[in-house]
Short mmCIF file of C-alpha atoms in Angstrom, two decimals:
data_model
loop_
_atom_site.label_atom_id
_atom_site.label_comp_id
_atom_site.label_asym_id
_atom_site.label_seq_id
_atom_site.Cartn_x
_atom_site.Cartn_y
_atom_site.Cartn_z
CA UNK O 1 -13.18 34.04 1.26
CA UNK O 2 -11.00 30.74 1.69
CA UNK O 3 -12.42 27.57 0.48
CA UNK O 4 -10.95 24.50 1.59
CA UNK O 5 -11.89 20.73 0.58
CA UNK O 6 -11.12 17.60 2.45
CA UNK O 7 -11.28 14.70 0.08
CA UNK O 8 -11.72 12.15 3.40
CA UNK O 9 -14.88 13.86 4.30
CA UNK O 10 -18.18 12.20 4.12
CA UNK O 11 -19.72 15.18 1.93
CA UNK O 12 -19.31 15.13 -1.69
CA UNK O 13 -17.07 17.86 -2.92
CA UNK O 14 -19.67 20.08 -4.37
CA UNK O 15 -21.61 20.00 -1.07
CA UNK O 16 -18.22 20.99 0.55
CA UNK O 17 -17.95 24.02 -1.66
CA UNK O 18 -21.75 24.93 -0.98
CA UNK O 19 -21.03 24.64 2.86
CA UNK O 20 -18.07 26.78 2.57
CA UNK O 21 -19.62 29.55 0.66
CA UNK O 22 -22.68 29.42 3.15
CA UNK O 23 -20.20 29.63 5.89
CA UNK O 24 -18.49 32.73 4.50
CA UNK O 25 -21.85 34.37 4.01
CA UNK O 26 -22.90 33.57 7.55
CA UNK O 27 -19.57 34.98 8.97
CA UNK O 28 -19.60 37.95 6.86
CA UNK O 29 -16.50 37.16 5.02
CA UNK O 30 -18.62 37.33 1.85
CA UNK O 31 -20.75 40.27 1.93
CA UNK O 32 -23.97 41.10 -0.17
CA UNK O 33 -23.14 41.80 -3.86
CA UNK O 34 -19.35 40.58 -3.32
CA UNK O 35 -18.28 38.41 -6.13
CA UNK O 36 -17.26 34.73 -5.89
CA UNK O 37 -14.26 33.51 -7.77
CA UNK O 38 -15.01 32.41 -11.23
CA UNK O 39 -15.56 28.74 -11.71
CA UNK O 40 -12.44 28.78 -13.76
CA UNK O 41 -10.39 30.45 -10.84
CA UNK O 42 -11.96 28.25 -8.15
CA UNK O 43 -11.59 25.00 -10.16
CA UNK O 44 -7.95 25.81 -10.89
CA UNK O 45 -7.04 26.55 -7.15
CA UNK O 46 -8.77 23.46 -5.83
CA UNK O 47 -7.61 21.08 -8.66
CA UNK O 48 -11.21 19.86 -9.10
CA UNK O 49 -13.45 19.39 -12.01
CA UNK O 50 -15.26 22.63 -13.03
CA UNK O 51 -18.40 20.61 -13.19
CA UNK O 52 -17.92 20.13 -9.53
CA UNK O 53 -17.80 24.09 -9.05
CA UNK O 54 -20.64 24.67 -11.34
CA UNK O 55 -22.76 22.08 -9.54
CA UNK O 56 -21.95 23.85 -6.21
CA UNK O 57 -22.78 27.52 -7.67
CA UNK O 58 -26.04 26.14 -9.09
CA UNK O 59 -27.02 24.79 -5.67
CA UNK O 60 -26.16 28.03 -4.02
CA UNK O 61 -28.35 30.05 -6.57
CA UNK O 62 -31.23 27.86 -6.19
CA UNK O 63 -31.03 28.27 -2.35
CA UNK O 64 -30.91 32.07 -2.97
CA UNK O 65 -27.35 32.55 -1.36
CA UNK O 66 -25.97 33.76 -4.56
CA UNK O 67 -27.15 34.98 -7.92
CA UNK O 68 -25.34 35.08 -11.38
CA UNK O 69 -25.17 37.98 -13.82
CA UNK O 70 -24.86 36.90 -17.31
CA UNK O 71 -21.41 37.46 -18.38
CA UNK O 72 -20.15 38.97 -14.98
CA UNK O 73 -20.16 36.15 -12.62
CA UNK O 74 -21.67 34.95 -9.52
CA UNK O 75 -22.39 37.17 -6.72
CA UNK O 76 -23.37 36.99 -3.13
CA UNK O 77 -27.17 37.61 -2.71
CA UNK O 78 -28.78 40.37 -0.33
CA UNK O 79 -29.97 38.58 2.73
CA UNK O 80 -33.66 37.31 1.99
CA UNK O 81 -34.49 37.24 5.88
CA UNK O 82 -33.25 33.72 5.99
CA UNK O 83 -31.10 33.30 8.91
CA UNK O 84 -27.94 31.75 7.46
CA UNK O 85 -26.15 31.42 10.97
CA UNK O 86 -29.19 29.54 12.18
CA UNK O 87 -28.93 27.19 9.13
CA UNK O 88 -25.53 26.54 9.60
CA UNK O 89 -25.93 26.01 13.42
CA UNK O 90 -28.50 23.42 12.23
CA UNK O 91 -26.09 21.48 10.06
CA UNK O 92 -23.64 21.47 12.91
CA UNK O 93 -26.15 19.98 15.24
CA UNK O 94 -27.41 17.61 12.61
CA UNK O 95 -23.70 16.25 12.01
CA UNK O 96 -23.16 15.67 15.72
CA UNK O 97 -26.46 14.06 16.21
CA UNK O 98 -25.52 11.70 13.38
CA UNK O 99 -22.14 10.88 14.87
CA UNK O 100 -23.79 10.63 18.25
CA UNK O 101 -26.34 7.95 16.95
CA UNK O 102 -23.28 6.04 15.48
CA UNK O 103 -21.89 5.63 18.86
CA UNK O 104 -25.29 4.77 20.43
CA UNK O 105 -25.79 7.87 22.15
CA UNK O 106 -29.30 9.71 22.66
CA UNK O 107 -29.91 13.49 21.59
CA UNK O 108 -30.32 13.98 25.22
CA UNK O 109 -26.83 12.31 25.89
CA UNK O 110 -25.15 14.59 23.38
CA UNK O 111 -26.88 17.89 24.51
CA UNK O 112 -25.61 17.33 28.10
CA UNK O 113 -22.06 16.24 26.86
CA UNK O 114 -21.94 19.40 24.70
CA UNK O 115 -22.97 21.49 27.72
CA UNK O 116 -20.08 19.68 30.14
CA UNK O 117 -17.52 20.03 27.39
CA UNK O 118 -18.23 23.65 26.90
CA UNK O 119 -17.72 24.35 30.52
CA UNK O 120 -14.39 22.38 30.65
CA UNK O 121 -13.36 24.29 27.49
CA UNK O 122 -13.68 27.57 29.37
CA UNK O 123 -11.22 26.68 32.07
CA UNK O 124 -8.77 25.82 29.07
CA UNK O 125 -8.99 28.86 27.29
CA UNK O 126 -6.19 31.07 27.85
CA UNK O 127 -7.96 34.43 27.18
CA UNK O 128 -10.01 33.90 30.38
CA UNK O 129 -6.75 33.83 32.19
CA UNK O 130 -8.16 31.02 34.21
CA UNK Q 1 -17.03 -14.97 -1.42
CA UNK Q 2 -19.75 -13.96 -4.18
CA UNK Q 3 -19.47 -10.45 -5.45
CA UNK Q 4 -22.35 -8.09 -4.56
CA UNK Q 5 -24.62 -6.78 -7.25
CA UNK Q 6 -22.49 -3.94 -8.07
CA UNK Q 7 -23.61 -1.09 -10.90
CA UNK Q 8 -21.89 -1.82 -14.08
CA UNK Q 9 -23.95 0.29 -16.54
CA UNK Q 10 -24.36 4.01 -17.01
CA UNK Q 11 -27.21 3.78 -19.52
CA UNK Q 12 -29.66 6.82 -19.67
CA UNK Q 13 -27.84 9.74 -20.84
CA UNK Q 14 -25.91 10.58 -23.75
CA UNK Q 15 -22.88 8.80 -24.18
CA UNK Q 16 -19.68 10.07 -25.56
CA UNK Q 17 -17.76 6.48 -25.38
CA UNK Q 18 -19.71 3.28 -25.71
CA UNK Q 19 -18.34 -0.25 -25.96
CA UNK Q 20 -20.31 -3.48 -26.01
CA UNK Q 21 -18.88 -6.73 -25.33
CA UNK Q 22 -15.37 -5.89 -26.34
CA UNK Q 23 -12.89 -8.85 -26.50
CA UNK Q 24 -9.30 -8.81 -27.35
CA UNK Q 25 -6.80 -11.70 -27.18
CA UNK Q 26 -3.16 -11.51 -27.56
CA UNK Q 27 -1.85 -15.16 -28.40
CA UNK Q 28 -3.65 -18.23 -26.69
CA UNK Q 29 -2.97 -17.11 -23.06
CA UNK Q 30 -3.73 -13.23 -22.72
CA UNK Q 31 -7.33 -12.28 -22.72
CA UNK Q 32 -6.96 -8.47 -22.53
CA UNK Q 33 -10.51 -7.57 -22.96
CA UNK Q 34 -13.18 -10.11 -21.84
CA UNK Q 35 -16.33 -8.36 -22.69
CA UNK Q 36 -15.55 -4.91 -21.84
CA UNK Q 37 -18.76 -2.63 -21.74
CA UNK Q 38 -17.50 0.85 -21.04
CA UNK Q 39 -20.21 3.76 -20.73
CA UNK Q 40 -18.53 7.20 -20.49
CA UNK Q 41 -21.34 9.97 -20.26
CA UNK Q 42 -20.70 13.14 -22.42
CA UNK Q 43 -18.93 15.91 -20.55
CA UNK Q 44 -18.13 13.34 -17.83
CA UNK Q 45 -14.45 13.00 -16.30
CA UNK Q 46 -14.48 9.19 -16.04
CA UNK Q 47 -11.59 7.58 -14.27
CA UNK Q 48 -10.72 3.93 -15.25
CA UNK Q 49 -9.30 2.46 -12.37
CA UNK Q 50 -7.23 -1.03 -12.27
CA UNK Q 51 -4.12 -2.82 -11.98
CA UNK Q 52 -1.50 -2.84 -14.63
CA UNK Q 53 -2.60 -5.71 -17.38
CA UNK Q 54 -6.36 -5.16 -16.56
CA UNK Q 55 -7.03 -3.82 -19.99
CA UNK Q 56 -6.92 -0.09 -19.73
CA UNK Q 57 -4.47 0.57 -22.49
CA UNK Q 58 -5.62 -1.95 -24.86
CA UNK Q 59 -9.42 -0.40 -24.43
CA UNK Q 60 -8.08 3.03 -25.53
CA UNK Q 61 -6.23 1.62 -28.27
CA UNK Q 62 -9.55 0.06 -29.69
CA UNK Q 63 -11.20 3.35 -29.27
CA UNK Q 64 -8.37 4.92 -31.56
CA UNK Q 65 -8.50 1.66 -33.79
CA UNK Q 66 -4.74 1.25 -33.15
CA UNK Q 67 -5.86 -2.00 -31.99
CA UNK Q 68 -8.73 -3.90 -33.43
CA UNK Q 69 -11.06 -6.00 -30.98
CA UNK Q 70 -11.74 -9.67 -31.84
CA UNK Q 71 -15.28 -9.06 -30.97
CA UNK Q 72 -17.75 -6.45 -29.79
CA UNK Q 73 -18.12 -2.88 -30.88
CA UNK Q 74 -16.85 0.63 -29.99
CA UNK Q 75 -18.43 3.94 -30.40
CA UNK Q 76 -16.82 7.59 -29.87
CA UNK Q 77 -19.18 10.42 -30.13
CA UNK Q 78 -21.80 8.13 -31.99
CA UNK Q 79 -19.24 7.04 -34.54
CA UNK Q 80 -18.25 3.47 -34.86
CA UNK Q 81 -14.36 3.42 -34.38
CA UNK Q 82 -13.83 0.74 -37.26
CA UNK Q 83 -15.96 2.40 -39.70
CA UNK Q 84 -14.10 5.78 -40.47
CA UNK Q 85 -10.96 5.70 -38.17
CA UNK Q 86 -9.58 9.04 -39.34
CA UNK Q 87 -12.76 10.75 -38.53
CA UNK Q 88 -13.02 9.01 -35.03
CA UNK Q 89 -9.38 10.09 -34.29
CA UNK Q 90 -10.22 13.72 -35.10
CA UNK Q 91 -12.73 13.64 -32.33
CA UNK Q 92 -9.95 12.41 -30.03
CA UNK Q 93 -7.08 13.99 -28.01
CA UNK Q 94 -4.67 11.07 -26.74
CA UNK Q 95 -1.95 11.16 -24.19
CA UNK Q 96 -0.24 7.75 -24.53
CA UNK Q 97 1.25 5.88 -21.57
CA UNK Q 98 4.63 6.44 -23.18
CA UNK Q 99 5.44 9.75 -24.65
CA UNK Q 100 7.24 9.44 -27.89
CA UNK Q 101 10.82 10.88 -27.63
CA UNK Q 102 11.77 10.02 -31.27
CA UNK Q 103 11.67 13.86 -31.98
CA UNK Q 104 14.08 14.83 -28.97
CA UNK Q 105 16.07 16.94 -31.15
CA UNK Q 106 13.17 19.35 -32.07
CA UNK Q 107 12.23 22.19 -29.89
CA UNK Q 108 8.82 21.88 -28.10
CA UNK Q 109 7.77 24.70 -30.39
CA UNK Q 110 8.78 22.87 -33.43
CA UNK Q 111 7.31 19.57 -31.94
CA UNK Q 112 3.94 21.46 -31.87
CA UNK Q 113 4.00 22.58 -35.31
CA UNK Q 114 4.96 19.11 -36.41
CA UNK Q 115 1.75 17.81 -34.79
CA UNK Q 116 -0.33 20.47 -36.21
CA UNK Q 117 -0.07 19.15 -39.82
CA UNK Q 118 -2.07 15.98 -38.54
CA UNK Q 119 -5.27 18.01 -37.54
CA UNK Q 120 -7.31 20.24 -39.62
CA UNK Q 121 -8.79 22.04 -36.42
CA UNK Q 122 -5.49 22.73 -34.94
CA UNK Q 123 -5.54 25.95 -32.97
CA UNK Q 124 -1.72 26.83 -32.90
CA UNK Q 125 -2.56 30.22 -31.01
CA UNK Q 126 -4.22 28.25 -28.25
CA UNK Q 127 -1.49 25.70 -27.89
CA UNK Q 128 0.96 28.40 -27.39
CA UNK Q 129 -1.03 29.99 -24.81
CA UNK Q 130 -1.49 26.95 -22.92
CA UNK Q 131 2.24 26.21 -23.11
CA UNK Q 132 2.94 29.91 -21.65
CA UNK Q 133 0.42 29.63 -19.01
CA UNK Q 134 1.61 26.16 -17.98
CA UNK Q 135 5.20 26.68 -17.96
CA UNK Q 136 6.21 24.65 -20.98
CA UNK Q 137 9.35 26.46 -22.50
CA UNK Q 138 8.65 26.24 -26.25
CA UNK Q 139 12.38 27.16 -27.16
CA UNK Q 140 13.78 24.15 -25.29
CA UNK Q 141 14.64 20.86 -27.16
CA UNK Q 142 12.08 18.30 -26.40
CA UNK Q 143 14.86 15.90 -25.03
CA UNK Q 144 15.83 18.55 -22.45
CA UNK Q 145 12.36 19.25 -21.03
CA UNK Q 146 11.78 17.77 -17.40
CA UNK Q 147 9.35 14.72 -17.20
CA UNK Q 148 6.71 16.99 -16.20
CA UNK Q 149 7.06 19.45 -18.89
CA UNK Q 150 7.12 16.79 -21.45
CA UNK Q 151 3.88 15.26 -20.14
CA UNK Q 152 2.42 18.65 -20.26
CA UNK Q 153 3.71 19.11 -23.84
CA UNK Q 154 2.01 15.74 -24.52
CA UNK Q 155 -1.22 17.17 -23.05
CA UNK Q 156 -1.11 20.29 -25.04
CA UNK Q 157 -0.62 18.31 -28.23
CA UNK Q 158 -3.67 16.49 -27.38
CA UNK Q 159 -5.73 19.37 -26.58
CA UNK Q 160 -4.76 21.91 -29.28
CA UNK Q 161 -7.48 20.67 -31.87
CA UNK Q 162 -10.06 21.12 -28.99
CA UNK Q 163 -11.46 17.37 -29.20
CA UNK Q 164 -14.65 16.60 -27.81
CA UNK Q 165 -12.95 13.31 -26.08
CA UNK Q 166 -9.83 13.08 -24.33
CA UNK Q 167 -8.08 9.85 -23.70
CA UNK Q 168 -5.32 9.87 -21.02
CA UNK Q 169 -3.46 6.57 -20.41
CA UNK Q 170 -1.66 6.72 -16.96
CA UNK Q 171 -0.83 10.52 -17.83
CA UNK Q 172 0.95 11.22 -14.42
CA UNK Q 173 3.10 7.85 -13.84
CA UNK Q 174 6.54 8.64 -12.79
CA UNK Q 175 5.89 12.20 -12.14
CA UNK Q 176 6.77 13.85 -8.99
CA UNK Q 177 3.78 15.19 -6.83
CA UNK Q 178 4.37 18.97 -7.94
CA UNK Q 179 4.62 17.92 -11.38
CA UNK Q 180 1.33 15.88 -11.18
CA UNK Q 181 -0.19 19.06 -9.52
CA UNK Q 182 0.76 21.11 -12.53
CA UNK Q 183 -0.50 18.34 -15.16
CA UNK Q 184 -4.03 18.53 -13.22
CA UNK Q 185 -3.84 22.52 -13.39
CA UNK Q 186 -3.51 22.22 -17.08
CA UNK Q 187 -6.23 19.89 -17.61
CA UNK Q 188 -8.70 21.94 -15.45
CA UNK Q 189 -7.47 25.25 -17.23
CA UNK Q 190 -8.54 23.50 -20.44
CA UNK Q 191 -11.76 22.09 -19.22
CA UNK Q 192 -13.12 25.32 -18.07
CA UNK Q 193 -12.70 26.73 -21.79
CA UNK Q 194 -13.72 23.76 -23.73
CA UNK Q 195 -16.07 21.08 -22.39
CA UNK Q 196 -14.38 17.84 -22.79
CA UNK Q 197 -15.23 14.37 -22.09
CA UNK Q 198 -12.18 12.79 -20.19
CA UNK Q 199 -11.28 9.08 -19.87
CA UNK Q 200 -8.42 8.86 -17.53
CA UNK Q 201 -6.97 5.21 -16.71
CA UNK Q 202 -4.73 5.28 -13.69
CA UNK Q 203 -3.46 2.92 -10.88
CA UNK Q 204 -2.71 6.04 -8.89
CA UNK Q 205 -6.45 6.71 -8.11
CA UNK Q 206 -6.29 9.05 -5.56
CA UNK Q 207 -4.65 11.82 -7.74
CA UNK Q 208 -7.71 11.66 -10.16
CA UNK Q 209 -10.20 11.52 -7.31
CA UNK Q 210 -10.96 15.25 -6.95
CA UNK Q 211 -11.52 15.37 -10.88
CA UNK Q 212 -13.93 12.30 -11.01
CA UNK Q 213 -17.55 12.42 -12.00
CA UNK Q 214 -17.50 8.60 -12.93
CA UNK Q 215 -15.57 5.71 -11.98
CA UNK Q 216 -15.09 2.23 -13.64
CA UNK Q 217 -13.11 -0.21 -11.94
CA UNK Q 218 -11.59 -2.75 -14.28
CA UNK Q 219 -10.04 -6.10 -13.73
CA UNK Q 220 -9.16 -8.94 -16.02
CA UNK Q 221 -10.75 -7.10 -19.01
CA UNK Q 222 -14.03 -6.37 -17.69
CA UNK Q 223 -15.56 -3.92 -15.36
CA UNK Q 224 -16.17 -4.84 -11.66
CA UNK Q 225 -18.03 -1.66 -11.22
CA UNK Q 226 -19.30 1.34 -13.19
CA UNK Q 227 -20.89 4.14 -11.36
CA UNK Q 228 -20.99 8.02 -10.57
CA UNK Q 229 -18.49 9.00 -8.19
CA UNK Q 230 -21.03 10.16 -5.63
CA UNK Q 231 -22.80 6.80 -5.60
CA UNK Q 232 -19.62 5.31 -4.34
CA UNK Q 233 -19.41 7.80 -1.44
CA UNK Q 234 -22.90 7.08 -0.46
CA UNK Q 235 -23.30 3.30 -1.15
CA UNK Q 236 -19.73 1.87 -0.17
CA UNK Q 237 -18.99 2.22 3.30
CA UNK Q 238 -16.72 0.60 5.89
CA UNK Q 239 -18.76 -0.39 9.09
CA UNK Q 240 -16.89 -1.01 12.31
CA UNK Q 241 -18.87 -2.99 15.05
CA UNK Q 242 -18.58 -4.97 18.08
CA UNK Q 243 -19.94 -8.32 18.39
CA UNK Q 244 -20.94 -10.59 21.12
CA UNK Q 245 -18.68 -13.49 21.97
CA UNK Q 246 -19.35 -16.60 19.88
CA UNK Q 247 -21.07 -14.42 17.34
CA UNK Q 248 -22.79 -16.17 14.50
CA UNK Q 249 -22.36 -13.38 11.88
CA UNK Q 250 -25.01 -11.38 9.89
CA UNK Q 251 -26.51 -13.82 7.27
CA UNK Q 252 -28.50 -11.13 5.48
CA UNK Q 253 -25.46 -9.26 4.75
CA UNK Q 254 -23.20 -11.77 3.27
CA UNK Q 255 -24.08 -11.11 -0.50
CA UNK Q 256 -23.01 -7.40 -0.38
CA UNK Q 257 -19.92 -7.79 1.91
CA UNK Q 258 -16.93 -6.65 -0.20
CA UNK Q 259 -14.15 -6.95 2.77
CA UNK Q 260 -14.35 -8.52 6.14
CA UNK Q 261 -11.63 -7.86 8.75
CA UNK Q 262 -11.93 -8.78 12.44
CA UNK Q 263 -9.67 -8.53 15.51
CA UNK Q 264 -11.26 -10.01 18.86
CA UNK Q 265 -14.66 -8.70 19.37
CA UNK Q 266 -14.38 -5.91 16.78
CA UNK Q 267 -15.25 -6.45 13.09
CA UNK Q 268 -15.05 -4.34 10.09
CA UNK Q 269 -17.37 -4.73 7.08
CA UNK Q 270 -16.84 -2.96 3.82
CA UNK Q 271 -20.41 -3.29 2.38
CA UNK Q 272 -22.24 -2.03 -0.80
CA UNK Q 273 -25.73 -0.96 0.30
CA UNK Q 274 -27.83 1.92 1.89
CA UNK Q 275 -26.22 2.87 5.17
CA UNK Q 276 -29.31 2.82 7.24
CA UNK Q 277 -30.43 -0.58 6.01
CA UNK Q 278 -26.88 -2.06 6.50
CA UNK Q 279 -26.52 -0.78 10.03
CA UNK Q 280 -30.10 -2.10 10.81
CA UNK Q 281 -29.08 -5.56 9.42
CA UNK Q 282 -25.95 -5.54 11.55
CA UNK Q 283 -27.93 -4.48 14.59
CA UNK Q 284 -30.37 -6.86 14.13
CA UNK Q 285 -28.00 -9.73 14.28
CA UNK Q 286 -26.59 -8.45 17.47
CA UNK Q 287 -23.68 -6.22 16.37
CA UNK Q 288 -23.22 -2.82 17.86
CA UNK Q 289 -22.41 -0.32 14.98
CA UNK Q 290 -19.77 2.19 16.12
CA UNK Q 291 -19.14 3.89 12.70
CA UNK Q 292 -19.95 4.04 9.02
CA UNK Q 293 -17.34 5.98 7.18
CA UNK Q 294 -17.08 6.40 3.07
CA UNK Q 295 -13.90 5.13 1.59
CA UNK Q 296 -11.43 7.17 -0.44
CA UNK Q 297 -11.73 6.40 -4.05
CA UNK Q 298 -8.30 4.63 -3.76
CA UNK Q 299 -9.58 2.54 -0.92
CA UNK Q 300 -12.90 1.83 -2.68
CA UNK Q 301 -11.11 0.68 -5.79
CA UNK Q 302 -8.78 -1.70 -3.74
CA UNK Q 303 -11.71 -3.18 -1.77
CA UNK Q 304 -13.63 -3.74 -5.14
CA UNK Q 305 -10.50 -5.24 -6.90
CA UNK Q 306 -9.94 -7.57 -3.93
CA UNK Q 307 -13.54 -8.78 -3.78
CA UNK Q 308 -13.34 -9.13 -7.58
CA UNK Q 309 -10.20 -11.50 -7.10
CA UNK Q 310 -11.84 -13.58 -4.31
CA UNK Q 311 -15.22 -13.71 -6.35
#
């Protein structure tokens, strides 16, 4: 699992860490019972305040995505039936909606544009040979 | 332009550093501190941002009782700084703006040993371990250390007695980007083992940004703003909007605008407020808001300082 942060992102740093871990779980990069990096290791690598990493891990634990074992660290939880991929997709959609509203577009405009953009993208995709 | 009602107090939780009404004058013309009320929550990394001469170094020296304020009070860990300065200093680790080089002929190891004598709680094993992990060569003479290694040595010297409060005065000034990263790594390394309240003064705000829990913007010896870092992200935004020809402005907004820029019919405001509310007020005045983005800590500081100067 590789966690990257973007200082110019609108989300606070702890939220970015939360989202990156959820992404890794949803994509299977972080399987059930697999350990997360220690607070120390992650804070050192990202050069962020250890409090920020702790805040992110607390938030993830509250959401049931990870759990901590005293003295041993933090681990990915077993799936509790929550569809993490669906949650992620909802986040993606909400971000796009927010952006669209800023530019004065309706959700309907956005949905149509996504479908049309996806159609064009297929023609650009080298793997299809088109 | 009048300054919006920006937050300047962090009352509520436990404070590791608290000053009230600090004033310090150097001669008749220089007012270094003009009623400074600094509130650093315990366990926080507090970035004190401001230009040279804003009063950052003087404030730290008052906390250490190296400088006496003309007026006001200062407390560190609940202790009045002027009451028992030696006891207060035992609670503080300090990396000064200028690292002393009078001991250049000592090896780094001997330099540490020299400082150990001043602190009852000095942890020599920990100091050597930090130096080993953070590439400070103990066998080299202090004067032959690179600038970066010298600053890291100064930081280890400040950390070796596990102080609950750390004062960093422009600690990365004059360091190259790699040396700045190494300095931050040493700080993070220490913080994961010993919870420390950090007051970090800098005019290179961007490098302290990923560490900041709280921010104070200082100008002319007083705070323009003092708030949690995340509050800045949510409340301070730059709005870009298109306005009709011969637009009259958004009267409801004036008090909260820090910076206003315009080019033709496009206008950008840097505004303090709830995004939805600000956008609604702009729209009600006939502007079409195109985007609302948070500012980097560096840009936020500049906007606040600019507004402070104009106000």
